[in-house]
Amino acid sequence: MKELKTHFKEFWVELGLQTTKKETMELLNLQYTFTEFKKAVKLLNDANIDVIVHIIDGLPYESKEDQIQTIKDVSALNIQGLKIHILNILKNTKIGELYKEKTFDVLTEESFIDIVTTQLTYLKDDVIIHRIGADSKSDDLIAPLWVRKKMSIVDKIDTLMEESNVFQGEKF
């Protein structure tokens, strides 16, 4: 009897895009452009490697429209997964210093829920959402403190989408 040998491997690459807004990419000192990011995704696509993209909502000086544009730009790429983070203001960081100087405001929980709900309507429906929210050490977190309720926030996004009768990909 022949032995059936199977090897199952799951392999993907996660890429931290954060935003597609040029000015914010420069503020974050990302050292790459969205054009370069797109080339990296294409190389991974050509190698048949799944891509998961990370974005951050609530970045300094970004509007709701900027954050929605990031999702529109991401949806134009051949990606298989997405992680949507909320900006966590942490101690001993450049963004933490900007926040202490009161040069920008953090998103409220309600604003984040509204933005993510809208973003999801622009995200291709075949993209898997791997995460919504972010985790930071409590001792390091300056703001927003509501991020600690990650599962509650996901539930509220689900509820808002259902009540608003919207779904992932409807505007793609």
Coordinates of C-alpha atoms in Angstrom, one line a residue:
M1 CA 0.0 0.0 0.0
K2 CA 1.3 3.4 -0.9
E3 CA 1.5 5.9 1.8
L4 CA -0.1 9.2 1.3
K5 CA 2.1 12.0 2.4
T6 CA 0.7 15.5 2.8
H7 CA 2.3 18.6 4.1
F8 CA 0.1 21.5 5.0
K9 CA 1.7 24.8 5.6
E10 CA 0.2 28.1 6.0
F11 CA 2.5 31.0 5.1
W12 CA 1.9 34.7 4.7
V13 CA 3.8 37.9 5.1
E14 CA 2.5 40.8 7.2
L15 CA 3.4 44.3 6.0
G16 CA 3.0 47.4 8.1
L17 CA 1.6 50.1 5.8
Q18 CA -0.1 52.2 8.6
T19 CA -1.4 54.8 6.1
T20 CA -1.2 55.9 2.5
K21 CA -1.0 59.6 3.3
K22 CA 2.4 60.8 2.3
E23 CA 2.7 63.5 5.0
T24 CA 1.8 61.0 7.8
M25 CA 4.3 58.4 6.4
E26 CA 7.0 61.1 6.6
L27 CA 5.9 62.1 10.2
L28 CA 6.1 58.4 11.2
N29 CA 9.6 58.2 9.5
L30 CA 8.5 55.0 7.7
Q31 CA 11.4 55.2 5.2
Y32 CA 9.2 53.9 2.3
T33 CA 6.5 55.3 0.1
F34 CA 3.2 53.8 -0.9
T35 CA 4.6 53.2 -4.3
E36 CA 7.4 51.1 -2.8
F37 CA 4.8 49.3 -0.6
K38 CA 2.8 48.4 -3.7
K39 CA 5.9 47.0 -5.3
A40 CA 6.5 44.8 -2.3
V41 CA 2.9 43.5 -2.4
K42 CA 3.3 42.7 -6.1
L43 CA 6.6 40.8 -5.5
L44 CA 4.8 38.7 -2.8
N45 CA 1.8 38.2 -5.1
D46 CA 4.2 37.0 -7.9
A47 CA 5.7 34.5 -5.4
N48 CA 2.2 33.2 -4.5
I49 CA 2.6 34.5 -0.9
D50 CA -0.5 35.8 0.9
V51 CA -0.2 39.3 2.2
I52 CA -1.7 40.7 5.4
V53 CA -1.6 44.5 5.7
H54 CA -1.5 46.5 8.9
I55 CA -3.1 50.0 9.1
I56 CA -3.5 52.4 12.0
D57 CA -6.5 54.6 12.5
G58 CA -6.3 57.8 14.5
L59 CA -2.8 58.9 13.3
P60 CA -1.9 62.5 14.0
Y61 CA -3.5 65.1 11.7
E62 CA -5.5 62.5 9.7
S63 CA -9.1 63.1 8.9
K64 CA -11.8 60.4 8.5
E65 CA -11.5 61.0 4.8
D66 CA -7.7 60.2 4.9
Q67 CA -8.4 57.0 6.8
I68 CA -11.0 56.0 4.3
Q69 CA -8.6 56.7 1.5
T70 CA -6.1 54.4 3.0
I71 CA -8.7 51.6 2.9
K72 CA -9.6 52.4 -0.7
D73 CA -5.9 52.3 -1.6
V74 CA -5.4 49.0 0.2
S75 CA -8.5 47.5 -1.5
A76 CA -6.9 48.2 -4.9
L77 CA -4.1 45.8 -3.9
N78 CA -4.1 42.0 -4.1
I79 CA -4.1 41.3 -0.4
Q80 CA -5.7 38.5 1.6
G81 CA -5.9 40.0 5.1
L82 CA -6.0 43.2 7.1
K83 CA -5.3 44.3 10.6
I84 CA -6.9 47.6 11.6
H85 CA -5.1 49.1 14.6
I86 CA -6.1 52.2 16.7
L87 CA -3.2 54.5 17.5
N88 CA -2.0 53.9 21.0
I89 CA -0.2 56.9 22.5
L90 CA 2.7 55.5 24.4
K91 CA 5.2 56.9 26.9
N92 CA 8.7 57.8 25.6
T93 CA 7.7 58.1 21.9
K94 CA 7.7 61.0 19.5
I95 CA 3.9 60.7 19.0
G96 CA 3.6 60.7 22.8
E97 CA 5.5 64.0 23.0
L98 CA 3.3 65.5 20.2
Y99 CA 0.2 64.4 22.2
K100 CA 1.5 65.9 25.4
E101 CA 2.1 69.2 23.5
K102 CA -1.6 69.0 22.5
T103 CA -0.9 69.2 18.8
F104 CA -3.5 66.6 17.9
D105 CA -6.4 64.8 19.5
V106 CA -7.0 61.1 19.7
L107 CA -10.0 59.4 18.3
T108 CA -13.0 58.8 20.6
E109 CA -14.3 55.3 20.8
E110 CA -17.4 56.4 18.9
S111 CA -15.3 58.0 16.1
F112 CA -13.2 54.9 15.8
I113 CA -16.3 52.7 15.5
D114 CA -17.7 55.0 12.9
I115 CA -14.5 55.1 10.8
V116 CA -13.9 51.4 10.9
T117 CA -17.6 50.7 9.9
T118 CA -17.2 53.0 7.0
Q119 CA -13.8 51.6 6.0
L120 CA -15.1 48.1 5.9
T121 CA -17.7 49.1 3.3
Y122 CA -14.8 50.0 1.0
L123 CA -12.8 46.9 1.7
K124 CA -13.0 44.0 -0.7
D125 CA -15.3 41.4 0.7
D126 CA -12.7 38.6 0.2
V127 CA -10.2 40.2 2.5
I128 CA -10.1 38.6 5.9
I129 CA -10.1 40.9 8.9
H130 CA -7.5 39.5 11.3
R131 CA -7.7 42.2 14.0
I132 CA -9.5 45.3 14.9
G133 CA -7.9 47.3 17.7
A134 CA -4.5 47.2 19.4
D135 CA -2.8 46.0 22.6
S136 CA -0.3 47.9 24.6
K137 CA 1.1 47.5 28.1
S138 CA -1.1 49.4 30.5
D139 CA 1.9 51.1 32.1
D140 CA 3.0 52.5 28.8
L141 CA -0.4 53.6 27.5
I142 CA -1.1 57.4 27.7
A143 CA -4.2 57.4 25.6
P144 CA -6.8 56.5 24.5
L145 CA -7.7 54.4 27.5
W146 CA -10.9 53.0 25.9
V147 CA -8.6 50.8 23.7
R148 CA -8.5 48.3 26.5
K149 CA -12.0 47.2 25.7
K150 CA -11.1 45.7 22.4
M151 CA -13.8 43.0 22.2
S152 CA -16.5 45.4 23.3
I153 CA -15.4 47.7 20.4
V154 CA -15.6 44.9 17.9
D155 CA -19.1 44.0 19.1
K156 CA -20.1 47.6 18.7
I157 CA -18.8 47.7 15.1
D158 CA -20.7 44.5 14.3
T159 CA -23.9 46.0 15.9
L160 CA -23.5 49.3 14.0
M161 CA -23.0 47.5 10.7
E162 CA -26.1 45.4 11.3
E163 CA -28.2 48.3 12.4
S164 CA -27.0 50.4 9.5
N165 CA -27.5 47.5 7.1
V166 CA -24.0 47.9 5.7
F167 CA -21.5 45.1 4.9
Q168 CA -17.9 44.7 4.0
G169 CA -17.2 45.5 0.3
E170 CA -20.5 47.1 -0.5
K171 CA -18.8 50.3 -1.9
F172 CA -15.8 48.5 -3.4

